[in-house]
């Protein structure tokens, strides 16, 4: 097992996270705070969150600086960047749901496209005014690729596209990032501007504390909590499932490499599971029912007409070869950790402590104590 660089890198670093109150953003904020980073988050008011939600359940809001704001408010966003004076920026704010993008296409494009543009511009303007940002990771999605239903997995140089507004908006976010990188932060002028920018594409993440609407794992546990039969709509749809800590470890490692080594890593990166963990929806639900026990069952509802890709798989060979990153938890382990977390919540146990415990367990597999 290769050694991953010590997590002491993060101690004292100023990190600006957009979308820090969301599911992935909350896990990331908890992890970075644990590593000693000074985290500033920028997200919508907490009243917009699901109830319950990971952000408030774990009390992370009491340990980091949080700024309430819309990613589409370019002036407030720029002011927040200036006040945070970050070393590293991780952009996660988004309208993240495919089906919601059909209902609210304009809001989806405004959030995912203009939000990215406004953040990149805020970084550019702050650094020109004397800021010290060196590393920016824009988190997009595996759905940004032009979907060909390929069984061998999408590589980072495959064409971008996206059938639905969400997927397409994330492809647009990728293109904007590439344009800013080429226009304002080019490799040949790195000694002058000092900023390295990359995009990160991950698959379907799972983990404790996700209550998003119309998302498979949260829907499963909502049904289980209510002692109802789980309903699934696309049983044979195949997705690159992985525990949320897997891509987060990739984002953090990528941000560190951008900070320390600059332009070499200023490109796009896939962070997905190993090939044997790319499973259909029905397999996932069957495993959850088995882990939960107590007569848990599911049924299939095929009346849905909205288009969603049937097969998504990522080729992560570049991240493995160049970053030294690779997934650590099997899908079975990931699902058991999710069930453990959700049962703890159901039984009114200390989920904040359990969240940290699961992070610590994951860290142990990264090669050294406290390592990414």
mmCIF file of N, CA and C in Angstrom, residues 157-234:
data_model
loop_
_atom_site.group_PDB
_atom_site.id
_atom_site.type_symbol
_atom_site.label_atom_id
_atom_site.label_comp_id
_atom_site.label_asym_id
_atom_site.label_seq_id
_atom_site.Cartn_x
_atom_site.Cartn_y
_atom_site.Cartn_z
ATOM 1 N N UNK A 157 -10.562 12.552 -21.251
ATOM 2 C CA UNK A 157 -10.504 13.236 -22.549
ATOM 3 C C UNK A 157 -11.684 12.916 -23.459
ATOM 4 N N UNK A 158 -12.698 12.220 -22.923
ATOM 5 C CA UNK A 158 -13.885 11.918 -23.713
ATOM 6 C C UNK A 158 -14.722 13.191 -23.915
ATOM 7 N N UNK A 159 -15.538 13.244 -24.983
ATOM 8 C CA UNK A 159 -16.369 14.423 -25.233
ATOM 9 C C UNK A 159 -17.360 14.682 -24.094
ATOM 10 N N UNK A 160 -17.574 15.966 -23.809
ATOM 11 C CA UNK A 160 -18.557 16.362 -22.811
ATOM 12 C C UNK A 160 -19.917 16.522 -23.467
ATOM 13 N N UNK A 161 -20.963 16.438 -22.662
ATOM 14 C CA UNK A 161 -22.306 16.566 -23.229
ATOM 15 C C UNK A 161 -23.345 16.623 -22.139
ATOM 16 N N UNK A 162 -24.210 15.630 -22.091
ATOM 17 C CA UNK A 162 -25.249 15.595 -21.075
ATOM 18 C C UNK A 162 -26.622 15.746 -21.679
ATOM 19 N N UNK A 163 -27.475 14.753 -21.492
ATOM 20 C CA UNK A 163 -28.821 14.756 -22.074
ATOM 21 C C UNK A 163 -29.756 15.691 -21.318
ATOM 22 N N UNK A 164 -29.734 15.624 -19.995
ATOM 23 C CA UNK A 164 -30.648 16.399 -19.166
ATOM 24 C C UNK A 164 -30.007 17.718 -18.745
ATOM 25 N N UNK A 165 -30.798 18.683 -18.271
ATOM 26 C CA UNK A 165 -30.244 19.989 -17.900
ATOM 27 C C UNK A 165 -29.155 19.914 -16.834
ATOM 28 N N UNK A 166 -29.313 19.033 -15.833
ATOM 29 C CA UNK A 166 -28.271 18.926 -14.810
ATOM 30 C C UNK A 166 -26.941 18.490 -15.424
ATOM 31 N N UNK A 167 -26.950 17.382 -16.135
ATOM 32 C CA UNK A 167 -25.713 16.850 -16.711
ATOM 33 C C UNK A 167 -25.092 17.848 -17.674
ATOM 34 N N UNK A 168 -25.922 18.466 -18.500
ATOM 35 C CA UNK A 168 -25.420 19.425 -19.469
ATOM 36 C C UNK A 168 -24.846 20.662 -18.783
ATOM 37 N N UNK A 169 -25.496 21.099 -17.708
ATOM 38 C CA UNK A 169 -24.989 22.270 -16.990
ATOM 39 C C UNK A 169 -23.620 21.997 -16.379
ATOM 40 N N UNK A 170 -23.400 20.769 -15.949
ATOM 41 C CA UNK A 170 -22.098 20.415 -15.395
ATOM 42 C C UNK A 170 -21.029 20.326 -16.482
ATOM 43 N N UNK A 171 -21.420 19.896 -17.687
ATOM 44 C CA UNK A 171 -20.490 19.951 -18.815
ATOM 45 C C UNK A 171 -20.122 21.391 -19.120
ATOM 46 N N UNK A 172 -21.107 22.289 -19.041
ATOM 47 C CA UNK A 172 -20.830 23.713 -19.243
ATOM 48 C C UNK A 172 -19.869 24.239 -18.178
ATOM 49 N N UNK A 173 -20.056 23.803 -16.943
ATOM 50 C CA UNK A 173 -19.155 24.209 -15.860
ATOM 51 C C UNK A 173 -17.730 23.765 -16.142
ATOM 52 N N UNK A 174 -17.589 22.557 -16.688
ATOM 53 C CA UNK A 174 -16.264 22.064 -17.076
ATOM 54 C C UNK A 174 -15.641 22.971 -18.146
ATOM 55 N N UNK A 175 -16.433 23.346 -19.140
ATOM 56 C CA UNK A 175 -15.924 24.159 -20.239
ATOM 57 C C UNK A 175 -15.526 25.554 -19.765
ATOM 58 N N UNK A 176 -16.312 26.134 -18.875
ATOM 59 C CA UNK A 176 -15.967 27.446 -18.330
ATOM 60 C C UNK A 176 -14.653 27.379 -17.566
ATOM 61 N N UNK A 177 -14.498 26.320 -16.775
ATOM 62 C CA UNK A 177 -13.262 26.154 -16.012
ATOM 63 C C UNK A 177 -12.061 26.037 -16.937
ATOM 64 N N UNK A 178 -12.202 25.256 -18.008
ATOM 65 C CA UNK A 178 -11.108 25.107 -18.973
ATOM 66 C C UNK A 178 -10.783 26.435 -19.649
ATOM 67 N N UNK A 179 -11.819 27.214 -19.964
ATOM 68 C CA UNK A 179 -11.600 28.510 -20.616
ATOM 69 C C UNK A 179 -10.861 29.473 -19.693
ATOM 70 N N UNK A 180 -11.243 29.528 -18.419
ATOM 71 C CA UNK A 180 -10.553 30.401 -17.466
ATOM 72 C C UNK A 180 -9.114 29.943 -17.250
ATOM 73 N N UNK A 181 -8.925 28.633 -17.192
ATOM 74 C CA UNK A 181 -7.574 28.117 -17.010
ATOM 75 C C UNK A 181 -6.682 28.519 -18.181
ATOM 76 N N UNK A 182 -7.197 28.408 -19.377
ATOM 77 C CA UNK A 182 -6.410 28.755 -20.561
ATOM 78 C C UNK A 182 -6.224 30.261 -20.706
ATOM 79 N N UNK A 183 -7.257 31.022 -20.363
ATOM 80 C CA UNK A 183 -7.225 32.465 -20.613
ATOM 81 C C UNK A 183 -6.519 33.259 -19.524
ATOM 82 N N UNK A 184 -6.759 32.898 -18.260
ATOM 83 C CA UNK A 184 -6.274 33.719 -17.154
ATOM 84 C C UNK A 184 -5.259 33.034 -16.247
ATOM 85 N N UNK A 185 -5.218 31.698 -16.282
ATOM 86 C CA UNK A 185 -4.284 30.960 -15.428
ATOM 87 C C UNK A 185 -3.494 29.935 -16.237
ATOM 88 N N UNK A 186 -2.898 30.343 -17.366
ATOM 89 C CA UNK A 186 -2.195 29.375 -18.220
ATOM 90 C C UNK A 186 -0.901 28.885 -17.583
ATOM 91 N N UNK A 187 -0.511 27.700 -17.963
ATOM 92 C CA UNK A 187 0.704 27.101 -17.402
ATOM 93 C C UNK A 187 1.931 27.955 -17.658
ATOM 94 N N UNK A 188 2.032 28.535 -18.862
ATOM 95 C CA UNK A 188 3.230 29.288 -19.205
ATOM 96 C C UNK A 188 3.390 30.567 -18.377
ATOM 97 N N UNK A 189 2.299 31.022 -17.743
ATOM 98 C CA UNK A 189 2.382 32.232 -16.921
ATOM 99 C C UNK A 189 2.207 31.913 -15.434
ATOM 100 N N UNK A 190 2.400 30.645 -15.060
ATOM 101 C CA UNK A 190 2.145 30.228 -13.680
ATOM 102 C C UNK A 190 2.996 31.004 -12.677
ATOM 103 N N UNK A 191 4.224 31.303 -13.028
ATOM 104 C CA UNK A 191 5.099 32.031 -12.097
ATOM 105 C C UNK A 191 4.557 33.411 -11.768
ATOM 106 N N UNK A 192 3.712 33.939 -12.652
ATOM 107 C CA UNK A 192 3.131 35.260 -12.431
ATOM 108 C C UNK A 192 1.818 35.188 -11.650
ATOM 109 N N UNK A 193 0.915 34.262 -12.051
ATOM 110 C CA UNK A 193 -0.393 34.225 -11.391
ATOM 111 C C UNK A 193 -0.453 33.238 -10.236
ATOM 112 N N UNK A 194 0.298 32.147 -10.273
ATOM 113 C CA UNK A 194 0.416 31.216 -9.152
ATOM 114 C C UNK A 194 -0.805 30.395 -8.827
ATOM 115 N N UNK A 195 -1.772 30.278 -9.751
ATOM 116 C CA UNK A 195 -3.017 29.561 -9.489
ATOM 117 C C UNK A 195 -3.088 28.305 -10.353
ATOM 118 N N UNK A 196 -3.425 27.174 -9.752
ATOM 119 C CA UNK A 196 -3.625 25.925 -10.491
ATOM 120 C C UNK A 196 -5.066 25.467 -10.285
ATOM 121 N N UNK A 197 -5.774 25.208 -11.399
ATOM 122 C CA UNK A 197 -7.198 24.895 -11.357
ATOM 123 C C UNK A 197 -7.456 23.537 -11.994
ATOM 124 N N UNK A 198 -8.269 22.720 -11.331
ATOM 125 C CA UNK A 198 -8.625 21.397 -11.849
ATOM 126 C C UNK A 198 -10.107 21.150 -11.646
ATOM 127 N N UNK A 199 -10.642 20.189 -12.391
ATOM 128 C CA UNK A 199 -12.013 19.726 -12.173
ATOM 129 C C UNK A 199 -11.979 18.269 -11.733
ATOM 130 N N UNK A 200 -12.966 17.893 -10.919
ATOM 131 C CA UNK A 200 -13.033 16.543 -10.372
ATOM 132 C C UNK A 200 -14.404 15.959 -10.669
ATOM 133 N N UNK A 201 -14.405 14.766 -11.243
ATOM 134 C CA UNK A 201 -15.644 14.105 -11.665
ATOM 135 C C UNK A 201 -15.809 12.797 -10.893
ATOM 136 N N UNK A 202 -16.867 12.716 -10.115
ATOM 137 C CA UNK A 202 -17.112 11.514 -9.321
ATOM 138 C C UNK A 202 -18.477 10.942 -9.664
ATOM 139 N N UNK A 203 -18.701 9.712 -9.221
ATOM 140 C CA UNK A 203 -19.953 9.035 -9.489
ATOM 141 C C UNK A 203 -20.964 9.239 -8.388
ATOM 142 N N UNK A 204 -21.837 8.263 -8.189
ATOM 143 C CA UNK A 204 -22.898 8.343 -7.188
ATOM 144 C C UNK A 204 -22.333 8.056 -5.802
ATOM 145 N N UNK A 205 -22.358 9.058 -4.942
ATOM 146 C CA UNK A 205 -21.790 8.891 -3.609
ATOM 147 C C UNK A 205 -22.883 8.512 -2.620
ATOM 148 N N UNK A 206 -22.503 7.710 -1.645
ATOM 149 C CA UNK A 206 -23.415 7.285 -0.590
ATOM 150 C C UNK A 206 -22.731 7.502 0.750
ATOM 151 N N UNK A 207 -23.537 7.650 1.791
ATOM 152 C CA UNK A 207 -22.976 7.854 3.116
ATOM 153 C C UNK A 207 -24.067 8.235 4.094
ATOM 154 N N UNK A 208 -23.764 8.173 5.352
ATOM 155 C CA UNK A 208 -24.731 8.559 6.362
ATOM 156 C C UNK A 208 -25.053 10.033 6.290
ATOM 157 N N UNK A 209 -26.319 10.361 6.561
ATOM 158 C CA UNK A 209 -26.709 11.760 6.642
ATOM 159 C C UNK A 209 -27.197 12.373 5.351
ATOM 160 N N UNK A 210 -27.472 11.567 4.336
ATOM 161 C CA UNK A 210 -27.996 12.085 3.075
ATOM 162 C C UNK A 210 -29.512 11.890 3.063
ATOM 163 N N UNK A 211 -30.247 13.012 3.021
ATOM 164 C CA UNK A 211 -31.704 12.954 2.967
ATOM 165 C C UNK A 211 -32.249 13.677 1.734
ATOM 166 N N UNK A 212 -31.454 13.774 0.687
ATOM 167 C CA UNK A 212 -31.909 14.455 -0.525
ATOM 168 C C UNK A 212 -33.118 13.745 -1.118
ATOM 169 N N UNK A 213 -33.990 14.516 -1.732
ATOM 170 C CA UNK A 213 -35.165 13.947 -2.383
ATOM 171 C C UNK A 213 -34.762 13.256 -3.692
ATOM 172 N N UNK A 214 -35.508 12.224 -4.039
ATOM 173 C CA UNK A 214 -35.356 11.529 -5.312
ATOM 174 C C UNK A 214 -33.921 11.051 -5.554
ATOM 175 N N UNK A 215 -33.316 10.547 -4.503
ATOM 176 C CA UNK A 215 -31.990 9.944 -4.587
ATOM 177 C C UNK A 215 -32.097 8.573 -3.944
ATOM 178 N N UNK A 216 -31.495 7.578 -4.558
ATOM 179 C CA UNK A 216 -31.764 6.192 -4.198
ATOM 180 C C UNK A 216 -31.566 5.882 -2.722
ATOM 181 N N UNK A 217 -30.386 6.125 -2.181
ATOM 182 C CA UNK A 217 -30.099 5.721 -0.803
ATOM 183 C C UNK A 217 -31.004 6.444 0.199
ATOM 184 N N UNK A 218 -31.146 7.770 0.109
ATOM 185 C CA UNK A 218 -32.085 8.426 1.031
ATOM 186 C C UNK A 218 -33.505 7.897 0.903
ATOM 187 N N UNK A 219 -33.959 7.647 -0.338
ATOM 188 C CA UNK A 219 -35.311 7.101 -0.524
ATOM 189 C C UNK A 219 -35.453 5.738 0.162
ATOM 190 N N UNK A 220 -34.402 4.929 0.065
ATOM 191 C CA UNK A 220 -34.439 3.616 0.719
ATOM 192 C C UNK A 220 -34.619 3.757 2.221
ATOM 193 N N UNK A 221 -33.830 4.631 2.839
ATOM 194 C CA UNK A 221 -33.890 4.724 4.293
ATOM 195 C C UNK A 221 -35.139 5.445 4.780
ATOM 196 N N UNK A 222 -35.673 6.365 3.988
ATOM 197 C CA UNK A 222 -36.954 6.956 4.359
ATOM 198 C C UNK A 222 -38.035 5.876 4.443
ATOM 199 N N UNK A 223 -38.018 4.979 3.468
ATOM 200 C CA UNK A 223 -38.989 3.891 3.478
ATOM 201 C C UNK A 223 -38.750 2.958 4.662
ATOM 202 N N UNK A 224 -37.499 2.625 4.931
ATOM 203 C CA UNK A 224 -37.192 1.714 6.028
ATOM 204 C C UNK A 224 -37.574 2.315 7.378
ATOM 205 N N UNK A 225 -37.307 3.619 7.558
ATOM 206 C CA UNK A 225 -37.678 4.277 8.813
ATOM 207 C C UNK A 225 -39.187 4.228 9.032
ATOM 208 N N UNK A 226 -39.929 4.274 7.937
ATOM 209 C CA UNK A 226 -41.389 4.280 8.025
ATOM 210 C C UNK A 226 -41.982 2.877 7.933
ATOM 211 N N UNK A 227 -41.109 1.848 7.919
ATOM 212 C CA UNK A 227 -41.556 0.453 7.789
ATOM 213 C C UNK A 227 -42.378 0.225 6.525
ATOM 214 N N UNK A 228 -41.951 0.870 5.440
ATOM 215 C CA UNK A 228 -42.615 0.730 4.146
ATOM 216 C C UNK A 228 -41.742 -0.046 3.173
ATOM 217 N N UNK A 229 -42.343 -0.539 2.117
ATOM 218 C CA UNK A 229 -41.607 -1.211 1.051
ATOM 219 C C UNK A 229 -40.877 -0.159 0.211
ATOM 220 N N UNK A 230 -39.625 -0.406 -0.115
ATOM 221 C CA UNK A 230 -38.836 0.511 -0.938
ATOM 222 C C UNK A 230 -39.313 0.409 -2.388
ATOM 223 N N UNK A 231 -39.466 1.551 -3.043
ATOM 224 C CA UNK A 231 -39.850 1.577 -4.453
ATOM 225 C C UNK A 231 -38.670 2.059 -5.284
ATOM 226 N N UNK A 232 -38.309 1.301 -6.327
ATOM 227 C CA UNK A 232 -37.230 1.721 -7.223
ATOM 228 C C UNK A 232 -37.781 1.820 -8.642
ATOM 229 N N UNK A 233 -37.197 2.760 -9.429
ATOM 230 C CA UNK A 233 -37.768 3.015 -10.749
ATOM 231 C C UNK A 233 -36.901 2.519 -11.893
ATOM 232 N N UNK A 234 -35.588 2.405 -11.688
ATOM 233 C CA UNK A 234 -34.691 1.953 -12.764
ATOM 234 C C UNK A 234 -33.799 0.835 -12.227
#
